[in-house]
Amino acid sequence: MRSTAGDDVPAGTVGVVAPPEARRAPVWDRPVPGAGRAPLVWLLGVHGGAGATTLAHVLAPAADAHRRWPGVFERESPFVVLVARETISGLTHAHDLLRQHHAGLAGPGSVLGLVTVAARPGRIPAEIRRYRDVVGSLAGAVWQLPWYEEWTLVEADQLPVWSPGDPPPVQKKRKLDLLHEVPHDVDALGADIVELIRERLSGSSPLDEGRR
């Protein structure tokens, strides 16, 4: 599920105070190692276990930034999506890094949004939803991914992969086999990220269109 109420929040937002240095993520001083290819977008896990490494495998255009901001060297993509678990601690880390970005202390990257990943099955506590809304106001787009029990049963490289141009999963009443089929929410996430990058590269966005 994607929320777009905060799309196109610019870096340097007035009133945003940078977090203490100890709560910032470092910026790579060389090309991000281990990507193996030139990704379209970097996934920055704001804490250990956020889910960035798994999503970087499942989304073919993405790569794991290894918990650092990309330095955008040698034609690296400038586009970044933060990834956090839906816990108070996880969202606080996301808030810190978004504040770092808006204070101009996160390198030359361009933040597209925030993915929050359910920390457990079932209903999200109201406190988490409210805090997610607060943090999301600095993120631009916000996507929420539910808990996928099947994803906990195998290594990330055994999961299915989404690529741009893939047909969406067939909408049937049957439950998807998540060890062989990409979940609907992940399919939508990948398509949204690719579309946002196209909008940034073309210099337009849905908000811009609405102002014309």
Short mmCIF file of C-alpha atoms in Angstrom, two decimals:
data_model
loop_
_atom_site.label_atom_id
_atom_site.label_comp_id
_atom_site.label_asym_id
_atom_site.label_seq_id
_atom_site.Cartn_x
_atom_site.Cartn_y
_atom_site.Cartn_z
CA MET A 1 0.00 0.00 0.00
CA ARG A 2 1.35 3.41 -0.96
CA SER A 3 0.63 6.76 0.64
CA THR A 4 1.55 9.82 -1.43
CA ALA A 5 0.50 12.68 0.82
CA GLY A 6 4.10 13.74 1.31
CA ASP A 7 5.44 13.26 -2.23
CA ASP A 8 8.22 15.54 -3.44
CA VAL A 9 9.27 16.76 0.01
CA PRO A 10 12.47 18.71 -0.78
CA ALA A 11 15.77 18.34 1.04
CA GLY A 12 16.46 21.32 3.25
CA THR A 13 12.89 21.45 4.53
CA VAL A 14 12.50 24.40 6.89
CA GLY A 15 12.22 23.45 10.55
CA VAL A 16 13.82 20.01 10.23
CA VAL A 17 16.64 19.63 12.77
CA ALA A 18 19.51 17.26 12.00
CA PRO A 19 19.90 14.29 14.35
CA PRO A 20 23.04 13.93 16.49
CA GLU A 21 26.00 12.58 14.54
CA ALA A 22 25.79 9.22 16.31
CA ARG A 23 22.28 8.72 14.90
CA ARG A 24 23.19 9.47 11.29
CA ALA A 25 24.10 6.96 8.61
CA PRO A 26 27.54 7.39 7.02
CA VAL A 27 27.93 8.32 3.35
CA TRP A 28 29.95 6.00 1.14
CA ASP A 29 33.31 7.53 0.16
CA ARG A 30 33.59 5.14 -2.80
CA PRO A 31 31.14 3.27 -5.02
CA VAL A 32 28.82 1.02 -3.02
CA PRO A 33 30.57 -2.37 -2.93
CA GLY A 34 29.02 -5.64 -3.91
CA ALA A 35 26.17 -4.33 -6.08
CA GLY A 36 27.39 -6.44 -9.01
CA ARG A 37 25.45 -4.30 -11.47
CA ALA A 38 24.29 -0.73 -11.82
CA PRO A 39 21.01 -0.59 -9.87
CA LEU A 40 18.24 1.83 -10.64
CA VAL A 41 17.62 2.49 -6.95
CA TRP A 42 19.35 1.91 -3.62
CA LEU A 43 17.55 0.40 -0.64
CA LEU A 44 18.92 1.78 2.61
CA GLY A 45 18.01 -0.28 5.66
CA VAL A 46 17.80 2.19 8.52
CA HIS A 47 18.65 -0.54 11.06
CA GLY A 48 19.68 -4.18 11.06
CA GLY A 49 16.87 -6.54 10.10
CA ALA A 50 14.81 -3.89 8.34
CA GLY A 51 14.36 -6.09 5.27
CA ALA A 52 16.43 -4.10 2.77
CA THR A 53 18.64 -7.04 1.79
CA THR A 54 15.64 -9.27 1.07
CA LEU A 55 13.85 -6.57 -0.91
CA ALA A 56 17.03 -5.82 -2.87
CA HIS A 57 16.96 -9.41 -4.06
CA VAL A 58 13.24 -9.52 -4.80
CA LEU A 59 13.26 -6.20 -6.72
CA ALA A 60 15.54 -6.62 -9.75
CA PRO A 61 16.19 -2.87 -10.27
CA ALA A 62 17.32 -2.40 -6.64
CA ALA A 63 20.50 -3.01 -4.66
CA ASP A 64 21.33 -2.91 -0.97
CA ALA A 65 23.22 0.24 0.09
CA HIS A 66 24.47 -1.61 3.18
CA ARG A 67 23.11 0.93 5.66
CA ARG A 68 25.01 3.87 4.16
CA TRP A 69 23.98 6.70 1.89
CA PRO A 70 25.36 6.27 -1.65
CA GLY A 71 28.04 8.77 -2.61
CA VAL A 72 26.83 8.70 -6.24
CA PHE A 73 30.21 7.84 -7.77
CA GLU A 74 30.90 6.63 -11.30
CA ARG A 75 27.36 6.96 -12.63
CA GLU A 76 25.76 5.41 -9.57
CA SER A 77 22.05 5.97 -9.22
CA PRO A 78 21.22 8.89 -6.89
CA PHE A 79 17.83 7.41 -5.99
CA VAL A 80 17.30 6.03 -2.48
CA VAL A 81 14.40 4.31 -0.73
CA LEU A 82 14.66 3.86 3.04
CA VAL A 83 13.47 0.59 4.60
CA ALA A 84 12.34 0.21 8.24
CA ARG A 85 10.49 -2.31 10.39
CA GLU A 86 7.20 -1.17 11.87
CA THR A 87 8.45 -0.79 15.41
CA ILE A 88 8.95 2.41 17.38
CA SER A 89 12.70 1.83 17.24
CA GLY A 90 12.68 1.15 13.50
CA LEU A 91 10.59 4.22 12.71
CA THR A 92 12.78 6.36 14.96
CA HIS A 93 15.83 5.30 12.96
CA ALA A 94 13.96 6.19 9.77
CA HIS A 95 13.05 9.58 11.23
CA ASP A 96 16.70 10.22 12.10
CA LEU A 97 17.91 9.43 8.59
CA LEU A 98 15.19 11.50 6.95
CA ARG A 99 16.15 14.43 9.18
CA GLN A 100 19.77 13.86 8.18
CA HIS A 101 18.78 13.99 4.52
CA HIS A 102 16.72 17.14 4.88
CA ALA A 103 19.59 18.81 6.75
CA GLY A 104 21.82 18.24 3.72
CA LEU A 105 24.08 15.77 5.55
CA ALA A 106 23.30 12.60 3.59
CA GLY A 107 25.31 13.09 0.42
CA PRO A 108 23.98 13.87 -3.05
CA GLY A 109 21.31 11.17 -3.17
CA SER A 110 17.61 11.76 -3.87
CA VAL A 111 15.13 10.13 -1.48
CA LEU A 112 12.08 8.64 -3.19
CA GLY A 113 10.31 7.44 -0.08
CA LEU A 114 10.10 4.98 2.78
CA VAL A 115 9.10 1.31 2.86
CA THR A 116 7.82 0.08 6.22
CA VAL A 117 7.75 -3.67 6.75
CA ALA A 118 5.45 -5.35 9.24
CA ALA A 119 7.32 -6.63 12.28
CA ARG A 120 4.83 -9.44 12.94
CA PRO A 121 1.62 -10.93 11.56
CA GLY A 122 -1.68 -9.31 12.37
CA ARG A 123 -2.99 -5.86 13.01
CA ILE A 124 -0.61 -2.91 13.30
CA PRO A 125 -0.89 -1.14 16.69
CA ALA A 126 -2.41 2.33 16.54
CA GLU A 127 0.74 3.84 18.06
CA ILE A 128 2.81 2.47 15.20
CA ARG A 129 0.36 3.74 12.57
CA ARG A 130 0.37 7.24 14.06
CA TYR A 131 4.15 7.40 14.29
CA ARG A 132 4.48 6.04 10.75
CA ASP A 133 2.34 8.93 9.54
CA VAL A 134 4.60 11.43 11.32
CA VAL A 135 7.78 9.92 9.91
CA GLY A 136 6.21 9.53 6.48
CA SER A 137 5.55 13.26 6.26
CA LEU A 138 9.30 13.68 5.66
CA ALA A 139 9.66 10.73 3.32
CA GLY A 140 7.66 11.57 0.22
CA ALA A 141 6.02 8.31 -0.82
CA VAL A 142 5.39 5.71 1.89
CA TRP A 143 4.79 2.04 1.16
CA GLN A 144 3.66 -0.55 3.71
CA LEU A 145 4.44 -4.22 3.25
CA PRO A 146 2.66 -6.86 5.33
CA TRP A 147 4.24 -9.82 7.06
CA TYR A 148 5.09 -12.66 4.65
CA GLU A 149 5.50 -15.80 6.73
CA GLU A 150 6.82 -17.75 3.76
CA TRP A 151 9.72 -15.32 3.37
CA THR A 152 11.04 -16.34 6.78
CA LEU A 153 11.40 -19.97 5.72
CA VAL A 154 14.07 -19.62 3.00
CA GLU A 155 17.16 -17.59 2.12
CA ALA A 156 16.53 -14.40 0.14
CA ASP A 157 18.13 -15.81 -3.02
CA GLN A 158 15.43 -18.48 -3.13
CA LEU A 159 12.60 -15.95 -3.38
CA PRO A 160 10.95 -14.92 -6.67
CA VAL A 161 12.18 -11.75 -8.39
CA TRP A 162 10.16 -8.85 -9.80
CA SER A 163 11.44 -7.05 -12.90
CA PRO A 164 10.00 -4.02 -14.73
CA GLY A 165 7.65 -5.18 -17.42
CA ASP A 166 6.63 -8.33 -15.59
CA PRO A 167 2.87 -8.87 -15.78
CA PRO A 168 1.17 -8.36 -12.42
CA PRO A 169 0.15 -11.48 -10.52
CA VAL A 170 -3.13 -12.84 -11.81
CA GLN A 171 -5.94 -11.65 -9.55
CA LYS A 172 -7.53 -14.90 -8.46
CA LYS A 173 -9.27 -16.00 -5.33
CA ARG A 174 -6.57 -18.55 -4.66
CA LYS A 175 -3.74 -17.63 -2.32
CA LEU A 176 -0.44 -16.87 -4.05
CA ASP A 177 2.48 -19.24 -3.59
CA LEU A 178 4.86 -16.64 -2.16
CA LEU A 179 7.89 -18.87 -2.60
CA HIS A 180 7.31 -18.81 -6.35
CA GLU A 181 5.14 -15.74 -7.01
CA VAL A 182 5.83 -12.10 -6.16
CA PRO A 183 3.21 -10.71 -3.72
CA HIS A 184 0.81 -8.10 -5.10
CA ASP A 185 2.14 -5.44 -2.72
CA VAL A 186 5.73 -6.03 -3.80
CA ASP A 187 4.73 -5.96 -7.46
CA ALA A 188 3.04 -2.60 -6.87
CA LEU A 189 6.05 -1.33 -4.90
CA GLY A 190 8.44 -2.10 -7.74
CA ALA A 191 6.18 -0.48 -10.33
CA ASP A 192 5.72 2.62 -8.14
CA ILE A 193 9.47 3.06 -7.62
CA VAL A 194 10.21 2.76 -11.34
CA GLU A 195 7.46 5.27 -12.13
CA LEU A 196 8.74 7.73 -9.51
CA ILE A 197 12.21 7.56 -11.02
CA ARG A 198 10.80 8.22 -14.47
CA GLU A 199 8.99 11.26 -13.08
CA ARG A 200 12.14 12.57 -11.40
CA LEU A 201 14.20 12.10 -14.56
CA SER A 202 11.58 13.83 -16.68
CA GLY A 203 11.30 16.67 -14.17
CA SER A 204 7.60 16.17 -13.57
CA SER A 205 5.43 14.54 -10.94
CA PRO A 206 1.71 14.01 -10.30
CA LEU A 207 1.81 17.05 -8.02
CA ASP A 208 3.33 19.15 -10.79
CA GLU A 209 0.62 18.00 -13.18
CA GLY A 210 -2.02 19.01 -10.67
CA ARG A 211 -0.64 22.53 -10.49
CA ARG A 212 -0.84 23.12 -14.24
#
